[in-house]
Coordinates of C-alpha atoms and ligand atoms in Angstrom, one line a residue:
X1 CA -2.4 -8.6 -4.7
X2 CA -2.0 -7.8 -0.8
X3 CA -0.2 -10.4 0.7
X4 CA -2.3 -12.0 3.0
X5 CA -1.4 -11.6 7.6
X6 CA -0.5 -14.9 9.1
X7 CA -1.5 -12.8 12.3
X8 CA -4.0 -10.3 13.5
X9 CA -1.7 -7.4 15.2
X10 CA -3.9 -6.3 18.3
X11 CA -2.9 -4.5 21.9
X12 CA -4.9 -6.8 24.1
X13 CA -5.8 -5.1 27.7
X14 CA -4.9 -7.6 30.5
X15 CA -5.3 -5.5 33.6
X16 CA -7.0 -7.4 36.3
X17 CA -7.1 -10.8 34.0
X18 CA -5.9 -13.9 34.8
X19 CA -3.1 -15.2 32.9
X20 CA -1.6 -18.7 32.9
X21 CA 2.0 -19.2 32.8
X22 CA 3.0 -23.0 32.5
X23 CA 6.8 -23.2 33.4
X24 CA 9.0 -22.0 36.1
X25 CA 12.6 -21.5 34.5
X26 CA 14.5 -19.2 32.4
X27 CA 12.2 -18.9 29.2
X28 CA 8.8 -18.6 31.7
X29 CA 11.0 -15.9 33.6
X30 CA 11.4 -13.7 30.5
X31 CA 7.5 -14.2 29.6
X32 CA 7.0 -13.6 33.2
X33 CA 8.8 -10.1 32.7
X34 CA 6.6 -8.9 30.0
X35 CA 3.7 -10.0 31.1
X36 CA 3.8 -8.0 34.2
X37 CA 4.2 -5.1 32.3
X38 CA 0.3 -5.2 31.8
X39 CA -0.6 -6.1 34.9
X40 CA -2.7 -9.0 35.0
X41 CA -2.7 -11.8 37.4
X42 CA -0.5 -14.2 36.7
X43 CA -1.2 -17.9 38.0
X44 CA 2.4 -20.1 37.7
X45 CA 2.4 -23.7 37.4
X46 CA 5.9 -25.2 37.9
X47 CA 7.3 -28.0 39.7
X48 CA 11.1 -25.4 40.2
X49 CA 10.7 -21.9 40.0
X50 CA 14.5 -20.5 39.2
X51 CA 15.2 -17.6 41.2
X52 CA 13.9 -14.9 39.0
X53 CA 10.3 -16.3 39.1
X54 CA 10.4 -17.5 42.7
X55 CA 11.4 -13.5 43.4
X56 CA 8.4 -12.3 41.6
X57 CA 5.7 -15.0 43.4
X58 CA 7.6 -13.7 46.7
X59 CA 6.6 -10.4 46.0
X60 CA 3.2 -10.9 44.9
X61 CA 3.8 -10.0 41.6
X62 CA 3.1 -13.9 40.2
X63 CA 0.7 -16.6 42.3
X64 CA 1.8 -20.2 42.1
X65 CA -1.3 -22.4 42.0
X66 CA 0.0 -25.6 41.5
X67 CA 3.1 -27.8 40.4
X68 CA 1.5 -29.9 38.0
X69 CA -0.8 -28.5 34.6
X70 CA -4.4 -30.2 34.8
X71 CA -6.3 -28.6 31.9
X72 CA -8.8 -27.0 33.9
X73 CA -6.3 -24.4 35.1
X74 CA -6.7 -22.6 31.3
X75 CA -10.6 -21.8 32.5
X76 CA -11.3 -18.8 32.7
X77 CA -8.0 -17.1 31.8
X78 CA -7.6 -14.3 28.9
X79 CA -4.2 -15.7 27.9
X80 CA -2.0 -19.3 28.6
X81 CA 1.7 -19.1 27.8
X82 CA 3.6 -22.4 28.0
X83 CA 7.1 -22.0 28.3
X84 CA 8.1 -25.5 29.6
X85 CA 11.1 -27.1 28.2
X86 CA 8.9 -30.2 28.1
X87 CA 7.1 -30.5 24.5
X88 CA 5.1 -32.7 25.4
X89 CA 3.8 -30.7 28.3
X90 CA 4.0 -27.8 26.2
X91 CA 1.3 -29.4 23.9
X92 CA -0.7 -30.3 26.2
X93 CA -1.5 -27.1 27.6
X94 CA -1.8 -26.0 23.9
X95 CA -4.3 -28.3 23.6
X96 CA -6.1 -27.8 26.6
X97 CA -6.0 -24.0 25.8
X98 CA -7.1 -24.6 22.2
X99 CA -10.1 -26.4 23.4
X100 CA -11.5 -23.7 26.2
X101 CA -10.8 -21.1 23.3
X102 CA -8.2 -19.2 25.3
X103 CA -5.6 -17.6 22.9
X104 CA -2.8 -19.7 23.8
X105 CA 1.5 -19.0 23.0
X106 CA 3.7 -21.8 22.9
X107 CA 7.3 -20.4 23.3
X108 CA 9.4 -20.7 20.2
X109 CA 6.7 -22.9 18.6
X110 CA 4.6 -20.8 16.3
X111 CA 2.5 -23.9 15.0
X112 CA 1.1 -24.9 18.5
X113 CA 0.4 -20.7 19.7
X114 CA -2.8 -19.4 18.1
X115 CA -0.8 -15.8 19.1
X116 CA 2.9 -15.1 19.4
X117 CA 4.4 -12.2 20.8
X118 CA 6.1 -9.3 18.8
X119 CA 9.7 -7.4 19.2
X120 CA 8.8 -4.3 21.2
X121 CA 9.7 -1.0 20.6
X122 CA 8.7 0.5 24.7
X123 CA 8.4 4.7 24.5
X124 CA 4.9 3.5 26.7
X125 CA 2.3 4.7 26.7
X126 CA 3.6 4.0 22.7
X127 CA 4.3 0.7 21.9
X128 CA 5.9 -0.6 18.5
X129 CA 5.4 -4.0 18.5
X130 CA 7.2 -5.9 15.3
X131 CA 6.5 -8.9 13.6
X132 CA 7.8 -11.1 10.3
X133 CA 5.2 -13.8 12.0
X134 CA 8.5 -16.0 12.8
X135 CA 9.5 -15.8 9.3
X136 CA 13.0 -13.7 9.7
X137 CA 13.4 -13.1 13.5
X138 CA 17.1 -11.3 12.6
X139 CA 15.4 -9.1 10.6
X140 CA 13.1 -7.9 13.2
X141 CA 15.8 -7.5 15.6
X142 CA 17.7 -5.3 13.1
X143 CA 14.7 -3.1 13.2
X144 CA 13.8 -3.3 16.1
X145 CA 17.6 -1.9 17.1
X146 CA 17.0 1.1 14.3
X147 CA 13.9 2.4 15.5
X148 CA 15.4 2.1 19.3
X149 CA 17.7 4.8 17.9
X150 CA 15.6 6.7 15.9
X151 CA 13.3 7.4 18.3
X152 CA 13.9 9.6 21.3
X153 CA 13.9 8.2 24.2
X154 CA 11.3 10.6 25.8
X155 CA 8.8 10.2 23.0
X156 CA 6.2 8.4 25.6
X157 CA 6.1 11.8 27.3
X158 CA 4.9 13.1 24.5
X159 CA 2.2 11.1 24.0
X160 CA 1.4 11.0 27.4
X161 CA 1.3 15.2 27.7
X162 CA -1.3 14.5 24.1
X163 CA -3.4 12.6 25.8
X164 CA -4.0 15.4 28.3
X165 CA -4.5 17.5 25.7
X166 CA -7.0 15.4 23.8
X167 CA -10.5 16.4 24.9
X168 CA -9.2 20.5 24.6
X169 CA -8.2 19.6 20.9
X170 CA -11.2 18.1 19.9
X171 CA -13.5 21.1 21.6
X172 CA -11.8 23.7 20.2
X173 CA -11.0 21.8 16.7
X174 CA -13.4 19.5 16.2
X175 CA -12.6 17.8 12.2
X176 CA -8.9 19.7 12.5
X177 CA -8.1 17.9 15.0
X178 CA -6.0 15.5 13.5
X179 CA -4.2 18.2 11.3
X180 CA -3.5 20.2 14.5
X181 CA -1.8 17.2 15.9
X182 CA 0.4 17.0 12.8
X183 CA 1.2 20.3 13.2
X184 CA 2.1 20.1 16.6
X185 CA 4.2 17.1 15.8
X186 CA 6.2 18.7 12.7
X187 CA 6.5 21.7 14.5
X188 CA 8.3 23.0 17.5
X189 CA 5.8 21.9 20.5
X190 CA 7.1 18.3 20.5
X191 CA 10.6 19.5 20.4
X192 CA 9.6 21.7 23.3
X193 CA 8.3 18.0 25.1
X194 CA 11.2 16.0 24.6
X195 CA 13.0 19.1 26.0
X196 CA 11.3 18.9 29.3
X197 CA 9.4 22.5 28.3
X198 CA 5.3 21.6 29.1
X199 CA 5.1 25.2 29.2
X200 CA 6.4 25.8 25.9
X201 CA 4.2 23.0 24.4
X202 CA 1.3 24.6 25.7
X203 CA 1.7 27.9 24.1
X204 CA 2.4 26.2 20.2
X205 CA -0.8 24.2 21.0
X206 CA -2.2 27.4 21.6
X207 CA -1.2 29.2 19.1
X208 CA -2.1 26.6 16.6
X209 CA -5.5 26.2 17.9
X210 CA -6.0 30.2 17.4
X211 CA -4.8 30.0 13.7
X212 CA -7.0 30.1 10.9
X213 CA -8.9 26.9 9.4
X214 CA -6.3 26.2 6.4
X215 CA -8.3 25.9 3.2
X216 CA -8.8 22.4 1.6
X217 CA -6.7 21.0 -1.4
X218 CA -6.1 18.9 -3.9
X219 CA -3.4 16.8 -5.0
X220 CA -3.2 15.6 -8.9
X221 CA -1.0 13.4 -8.3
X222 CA 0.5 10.4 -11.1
X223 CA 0.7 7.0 -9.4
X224 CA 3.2 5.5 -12.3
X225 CA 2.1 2.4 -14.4
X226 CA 2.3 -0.1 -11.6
X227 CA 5.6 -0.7 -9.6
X228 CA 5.3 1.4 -6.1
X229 CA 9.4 1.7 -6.8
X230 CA 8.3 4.1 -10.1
X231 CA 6.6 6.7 -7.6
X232 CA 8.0 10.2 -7.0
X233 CA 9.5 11.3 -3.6
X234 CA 6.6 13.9 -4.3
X235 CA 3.5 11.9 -4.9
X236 CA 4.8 9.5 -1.7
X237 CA 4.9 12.5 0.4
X238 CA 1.5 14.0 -0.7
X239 CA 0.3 10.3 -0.6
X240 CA 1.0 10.0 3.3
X241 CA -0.7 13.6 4.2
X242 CA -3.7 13.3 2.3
X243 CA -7.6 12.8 4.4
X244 CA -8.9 10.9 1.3
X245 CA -8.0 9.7 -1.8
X246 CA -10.0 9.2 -5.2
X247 CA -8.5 6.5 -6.8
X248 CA -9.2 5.0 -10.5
X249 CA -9.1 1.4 -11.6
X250 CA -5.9 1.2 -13.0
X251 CA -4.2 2.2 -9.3
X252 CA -2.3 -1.1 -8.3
X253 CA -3.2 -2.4 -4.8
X254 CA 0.7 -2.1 -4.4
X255 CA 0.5 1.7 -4.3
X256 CA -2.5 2.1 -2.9
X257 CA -0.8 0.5 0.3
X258 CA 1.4 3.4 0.6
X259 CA -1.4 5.8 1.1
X260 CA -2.0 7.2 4.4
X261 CA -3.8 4.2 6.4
X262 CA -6.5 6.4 7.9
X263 CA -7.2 8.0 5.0
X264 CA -10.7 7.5 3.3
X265 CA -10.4 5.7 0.0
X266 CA -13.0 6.5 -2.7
X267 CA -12.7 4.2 -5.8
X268 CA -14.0 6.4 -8.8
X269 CA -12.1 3.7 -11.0
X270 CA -13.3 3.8 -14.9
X271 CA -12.0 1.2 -17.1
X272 CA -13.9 1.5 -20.3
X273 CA -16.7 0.8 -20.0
X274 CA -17.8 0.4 -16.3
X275 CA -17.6 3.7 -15.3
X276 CA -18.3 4.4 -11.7
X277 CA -18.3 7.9 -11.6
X278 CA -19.0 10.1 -14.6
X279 CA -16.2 12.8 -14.8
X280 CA -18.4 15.3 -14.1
X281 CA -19.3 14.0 -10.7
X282 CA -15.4 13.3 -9.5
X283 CA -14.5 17.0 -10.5
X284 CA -17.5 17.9 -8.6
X285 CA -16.7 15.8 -5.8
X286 CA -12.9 17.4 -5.6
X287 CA -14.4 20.5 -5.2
X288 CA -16.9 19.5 -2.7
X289 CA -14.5 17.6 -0.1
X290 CA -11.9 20.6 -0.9
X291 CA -14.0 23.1 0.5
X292 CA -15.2 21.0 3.5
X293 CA -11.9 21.2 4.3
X294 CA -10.2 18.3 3.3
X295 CA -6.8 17.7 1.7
X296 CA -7.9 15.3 -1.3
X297 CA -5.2 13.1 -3.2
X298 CA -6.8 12.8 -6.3
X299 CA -4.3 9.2 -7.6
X300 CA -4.2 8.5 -11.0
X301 CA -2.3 5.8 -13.2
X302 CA 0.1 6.8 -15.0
X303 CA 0.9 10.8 -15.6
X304 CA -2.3 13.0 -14.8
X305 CA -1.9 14.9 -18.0
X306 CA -1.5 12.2 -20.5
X307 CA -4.9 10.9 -21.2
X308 CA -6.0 11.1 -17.7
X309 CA -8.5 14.0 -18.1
X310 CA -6.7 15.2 -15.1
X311 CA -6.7 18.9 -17.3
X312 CA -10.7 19.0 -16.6
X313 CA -10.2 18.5 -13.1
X314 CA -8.3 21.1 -12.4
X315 CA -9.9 23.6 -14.9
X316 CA -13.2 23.2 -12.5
X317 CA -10.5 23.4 -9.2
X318 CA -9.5 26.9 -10.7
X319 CA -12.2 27.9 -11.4
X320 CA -13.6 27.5 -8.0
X321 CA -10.9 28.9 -6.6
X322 CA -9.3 25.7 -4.4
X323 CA -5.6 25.7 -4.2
X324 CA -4.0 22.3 -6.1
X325 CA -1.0 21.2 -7.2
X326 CA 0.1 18.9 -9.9
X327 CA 2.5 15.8 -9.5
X328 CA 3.5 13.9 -12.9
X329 CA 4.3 10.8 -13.3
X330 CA 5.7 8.1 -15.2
X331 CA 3.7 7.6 -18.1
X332 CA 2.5 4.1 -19.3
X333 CA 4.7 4.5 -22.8
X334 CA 7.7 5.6 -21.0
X335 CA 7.3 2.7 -18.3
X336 CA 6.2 0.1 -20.6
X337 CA 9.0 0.9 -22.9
X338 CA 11.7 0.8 -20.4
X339 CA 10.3 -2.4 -18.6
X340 CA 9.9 -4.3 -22.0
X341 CA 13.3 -3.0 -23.5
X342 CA 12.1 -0.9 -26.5
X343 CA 13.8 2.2 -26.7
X344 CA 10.9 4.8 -27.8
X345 CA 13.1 7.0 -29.5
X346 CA 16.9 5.9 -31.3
X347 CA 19.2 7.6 -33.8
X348 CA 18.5 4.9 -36.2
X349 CA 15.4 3.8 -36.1
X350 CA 13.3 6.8 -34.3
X351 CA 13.6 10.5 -34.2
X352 CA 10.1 11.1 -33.1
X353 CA 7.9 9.7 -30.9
X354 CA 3.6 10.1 -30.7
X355 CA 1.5 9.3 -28.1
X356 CA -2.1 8.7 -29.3
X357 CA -5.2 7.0 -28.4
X358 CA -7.0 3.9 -29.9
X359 CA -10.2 4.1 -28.1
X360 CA -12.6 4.1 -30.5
X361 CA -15.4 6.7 -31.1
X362 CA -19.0 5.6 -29.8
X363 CA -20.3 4.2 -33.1
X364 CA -16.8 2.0 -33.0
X365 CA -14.6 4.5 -35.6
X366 CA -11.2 4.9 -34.8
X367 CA -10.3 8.8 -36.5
X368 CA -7.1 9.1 -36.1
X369 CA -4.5 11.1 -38.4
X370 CA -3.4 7.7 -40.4
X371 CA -1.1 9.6 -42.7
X372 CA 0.8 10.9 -39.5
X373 CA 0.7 7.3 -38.0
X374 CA 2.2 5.9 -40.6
X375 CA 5.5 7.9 -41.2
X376 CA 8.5 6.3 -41.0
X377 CA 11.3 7.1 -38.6
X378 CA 9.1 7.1 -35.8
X379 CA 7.9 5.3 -32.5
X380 CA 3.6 5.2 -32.4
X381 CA 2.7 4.5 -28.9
X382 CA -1.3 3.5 -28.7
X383 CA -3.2 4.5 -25.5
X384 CA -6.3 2.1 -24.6
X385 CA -5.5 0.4 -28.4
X386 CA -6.3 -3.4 -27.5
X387 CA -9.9 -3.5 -27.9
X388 CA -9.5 -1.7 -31.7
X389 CA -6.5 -3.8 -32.1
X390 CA -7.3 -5.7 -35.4
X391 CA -8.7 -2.4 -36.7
X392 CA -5.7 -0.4 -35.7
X393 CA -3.4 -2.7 -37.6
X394 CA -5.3 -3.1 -40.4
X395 CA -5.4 0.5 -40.8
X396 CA -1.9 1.1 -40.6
X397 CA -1.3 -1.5 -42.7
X398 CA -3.5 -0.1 -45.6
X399 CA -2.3 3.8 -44.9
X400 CA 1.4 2.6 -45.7
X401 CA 3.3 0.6 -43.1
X402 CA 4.3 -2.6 -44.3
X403 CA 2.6 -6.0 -43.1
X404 CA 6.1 -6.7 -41.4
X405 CA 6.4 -3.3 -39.6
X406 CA 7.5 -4.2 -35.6
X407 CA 5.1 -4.0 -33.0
X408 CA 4.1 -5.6 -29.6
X409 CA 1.7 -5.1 -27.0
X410 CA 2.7 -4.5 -23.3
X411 CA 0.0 -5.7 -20.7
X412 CA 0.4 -4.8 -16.8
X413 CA 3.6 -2.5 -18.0
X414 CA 6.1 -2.4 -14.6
X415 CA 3.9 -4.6 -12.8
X416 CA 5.6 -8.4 -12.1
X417 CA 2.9 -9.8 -14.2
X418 CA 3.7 -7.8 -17.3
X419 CA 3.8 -9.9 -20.2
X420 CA 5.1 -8.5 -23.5
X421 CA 4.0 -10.0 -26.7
X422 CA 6.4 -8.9 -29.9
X423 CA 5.2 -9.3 -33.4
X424 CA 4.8 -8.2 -37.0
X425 CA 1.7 -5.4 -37.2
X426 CA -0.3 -8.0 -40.0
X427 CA -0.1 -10.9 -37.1
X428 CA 0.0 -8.7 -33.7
X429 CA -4.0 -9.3 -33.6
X430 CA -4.3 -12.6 -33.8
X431 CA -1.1 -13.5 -31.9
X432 CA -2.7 -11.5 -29.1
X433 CA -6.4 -12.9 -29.8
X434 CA -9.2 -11.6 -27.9
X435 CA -8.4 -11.4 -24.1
X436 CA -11.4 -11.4 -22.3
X437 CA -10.2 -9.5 -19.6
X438 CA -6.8 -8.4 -20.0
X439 CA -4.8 -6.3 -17.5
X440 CA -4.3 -2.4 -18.9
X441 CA -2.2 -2.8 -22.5
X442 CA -0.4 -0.4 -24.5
X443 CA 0.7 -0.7 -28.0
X444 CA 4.1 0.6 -29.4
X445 CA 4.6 0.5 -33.3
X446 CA 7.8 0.8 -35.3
X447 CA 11.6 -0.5 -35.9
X448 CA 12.8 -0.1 -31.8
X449 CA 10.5 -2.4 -31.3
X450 CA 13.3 -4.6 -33.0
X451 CA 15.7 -3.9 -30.0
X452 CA 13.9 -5.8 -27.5
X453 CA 15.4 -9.0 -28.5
X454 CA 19.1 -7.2 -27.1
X455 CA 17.8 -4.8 -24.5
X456 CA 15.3 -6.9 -22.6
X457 CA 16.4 -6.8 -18.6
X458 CA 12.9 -7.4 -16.8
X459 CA 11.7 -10.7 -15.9
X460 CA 8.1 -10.4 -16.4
X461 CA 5.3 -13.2 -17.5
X462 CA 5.7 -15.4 -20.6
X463 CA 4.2 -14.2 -23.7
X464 CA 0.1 -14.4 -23.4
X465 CA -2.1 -12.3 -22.4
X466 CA -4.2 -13.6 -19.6
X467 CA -6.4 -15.4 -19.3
X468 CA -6.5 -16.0 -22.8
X469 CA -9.6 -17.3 -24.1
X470 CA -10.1 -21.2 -24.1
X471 CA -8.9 -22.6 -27.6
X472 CA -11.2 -24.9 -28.7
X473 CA -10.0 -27.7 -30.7
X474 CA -12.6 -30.3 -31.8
X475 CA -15.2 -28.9 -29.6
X476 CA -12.6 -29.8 -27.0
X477 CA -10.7 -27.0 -24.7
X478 CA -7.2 -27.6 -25.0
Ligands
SAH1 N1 -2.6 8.6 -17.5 C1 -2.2 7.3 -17.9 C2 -3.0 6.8 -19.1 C3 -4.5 6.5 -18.8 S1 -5.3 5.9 -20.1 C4 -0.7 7.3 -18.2 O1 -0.1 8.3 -18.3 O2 -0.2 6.2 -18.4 C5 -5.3 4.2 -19.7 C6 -4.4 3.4 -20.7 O3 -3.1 3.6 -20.3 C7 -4.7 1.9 -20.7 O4 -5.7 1.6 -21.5 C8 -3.4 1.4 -21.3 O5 -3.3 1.6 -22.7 C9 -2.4 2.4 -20.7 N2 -1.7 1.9 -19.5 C10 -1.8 2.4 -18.2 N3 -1.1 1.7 -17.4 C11 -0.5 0.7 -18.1 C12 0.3 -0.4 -17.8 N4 0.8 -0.6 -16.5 N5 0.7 -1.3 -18.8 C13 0.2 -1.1 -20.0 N6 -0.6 -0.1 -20.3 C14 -0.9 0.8 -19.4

């Protein structure tokens, strides 16, 4: 789940406003100094003003109104900061504030502000402003300090000379526009910027306004079983550059944070049955956005090529000529099996290792090679297996393996709620029972399954599946 803001983050225009600043000393002086950056009026109320503040009413920049607060001074204003040392007083405005609906910030008390203000990153016109909502304020500071160095000192220029630039860009551009900008960015012209060369800026805008329309592409990319951390340096790169993404169900909201914010997001999600898209219309829909331009991450769980029908997608990309490329990535076996501690293969108890799926035909058959399945010295790993379960077992029970042949089920593989449930294949079924909506669940059969009890590392969720179904005892839920 995405963990939900404390705050709204917002850039709120206060030219020409009136803002009220309750307080006169040291913390009100360094409120005072931000404030002014944005230019508002600003209407003091103090009984002492220390030097700094006193400076800035002498020059204009601040108007003293009064000595005492009286609530109606909060009327009318866009923003109240009270930065008494009196917390009584301080509430009191708060209050007052709260009432008139003016967004009010009480200086280092978080549960009387309605907004507080960030750490600031200042390359203005751009503005980094940094917030743990109060929760770690040292570890803002740290990065507040590494993004100070990282980034140039004259990057405001640069985004000063791009807004001069904007309106030309967008005539001559129109949906590249915002790939021109990146362009410009990766490329030499904002070197040429922070150098001082407008000149030199001008002529690689130029020149990469003359270039070409780059074709559209796609991006097969495998988004792993679950944990962001299981990504490749590849798919997170691809990830950040893409215009849209098509995304199935089994994409955790985790990753799909790390895709480019502004990028559209098109959930084509399938889990068995509630198809949202037939296949036929995604691959259609790659092609379509492709040749419009567009660079389309097409984000699937797991690997693309291990039952992920990402083959068919691309056979129509080639076939209509769009460039793509292909990222893998961790597949659910080889994530499930490291997360839950069974080795696929092992000297002793493995030397090969199948992947196969247990979704069962339409009229509910499962035809799978049984006398393959069941050969010993080898790891099965079962694809979409839990809703055949009982059958599958069964099956491999009566094409050879014994009743007491290892197996377990891994549900929400690498995620923190993966639960791992270890038994023999003659009880697996009913020790998993009949989940009515379990998370995505992969079976492994055979002796590693064994090791877990020694090689076990991740924390995960006790062994149920969720939400198991009510047991009823007596007519009673227990
Ligand atoms: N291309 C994917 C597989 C897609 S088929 C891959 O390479 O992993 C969907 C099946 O994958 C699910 O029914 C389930 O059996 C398995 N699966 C995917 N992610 C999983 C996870 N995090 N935990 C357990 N099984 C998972």
């Amino acid at each position: 789940m995405t963990t939900p803001w404390p705050y709204f983050p917002v850039f709120l225009r206060l030219q020409g406003a009136r803002v009220l600043l309750v307080g006169g000393g040291e913390i009100a002086a360094r409120k005072l100094r931000l404030l002014r950056r944005a230019q508002p009026t600003i209407e003091v109320v103090a009984r002492e003003l220390n030097s700094e503040v006193a400076a800035a009413v002498a020059e204009g920049a601040a108007l003293r109104i009064a000595t005492d607060f009286e609530s109606s001074q909060v009327q009318g204003c866009r923003l109240v900061v009270a930065a008494t040392d009196d917390p009584q007083l301080n509430a009191a405005v708060a209050a007052a504030a709260q009432r008139a609906g003016v967004p009010v910030n009480v200086v280092d008390d978080p549960e009387l502000s309605s907004f507080i203000t960030p750490a600031i990153v200042d390359r203005a016109p751009l503005l980094l402003a940094i917030s743990s909502a109060g929760a770690a304020p040292v570890m803002v500071r740290r990065l507040r300090e590494r993004l100070e160095a990282q980034l140039p000192v004259a990057y405001g220029r640069v985004a000063d000379w791009m807004q001069t630039q904007r309106q030309r860009v967008k005539q001559a551009a129109g949906q590249r526009a915002r790939r021109i900008w990146e362009q410009f960015l990766d490329g030499s012209g904002a070197e040429q910027l922070l150098s001082g060369n407008v000149a030199g800026a001008d002529v690689a805008l130029s020149t990469l306004l003359a270039e070409e329309a780059t074709p559209g592409e796609v991006y097969l990319v495998g988004a792993g079983p679950g944990d962001p951390e299981l990504l490749t340096f590849r798919a997170l790169r691809l990830m950040q550059q893409c215009d849209v993404v098509l995304y199935d169900a089994l994409i955790s909201p985790a990753i799909l944070e790390l895709v480019r914010r502004d990028a559209e997001r098109v959930h084509v999600g399938k889990r068995r049955a509630k198809h949202t898209l037939p296949q036929e219309q995604i691959n259609e829909e790659l092609v379509r956005r492709a040749r419009a331009g567009q660079r389309v991450l097409r984000l699937k769980g797991g690997d693309p090529f291990v039952f992920g029908r990402g083959g068919e997608e691309i056979e129509r990309l080639a076939a209509a000529g769009i460039p793509f490329q292909v990222v893998p990535g961790i597949t659910a076996a080889s994530g499930c099996a490291a997360y839950a501690g069974i080795p696929l293969t092992h000297r002793d108890h493995a030397q090969a290792c199948v992947f196969v799926t247990g979704h069962p035909q339409a009229d509910g058959t499962l035809n799978l090679h049984w006398d393959m399945l069941t050969r010993r010295g080898q790891t099965v790993v079962i694809y979409m297996g839990l809703t055949a379960l009982p059958q599958l077992c069964a099956e491999l029970i009566a094409h050879g393996l014994p009743g007491e042949w290892p197996a377990a089920v891994v549900e929400n593989g690498t995620r923190a709620d993966q639960r791992v449930i270890v038994a023999t294949l003659a009880e697996l079924p009913q020790r998993v029972g009949r989940p009515a909506q379990a998370g995505p669940s992969l079976v492994i059969v055979g002796q590693v399954v064994g090791l877990r009890d020694r090689l076990n590392w991740f924390a995960g969720q006790p062994e149920t599946l969720t939400p198991s179904p009510p047991t009823v005892v007596n007519g009673e839920k227990a």
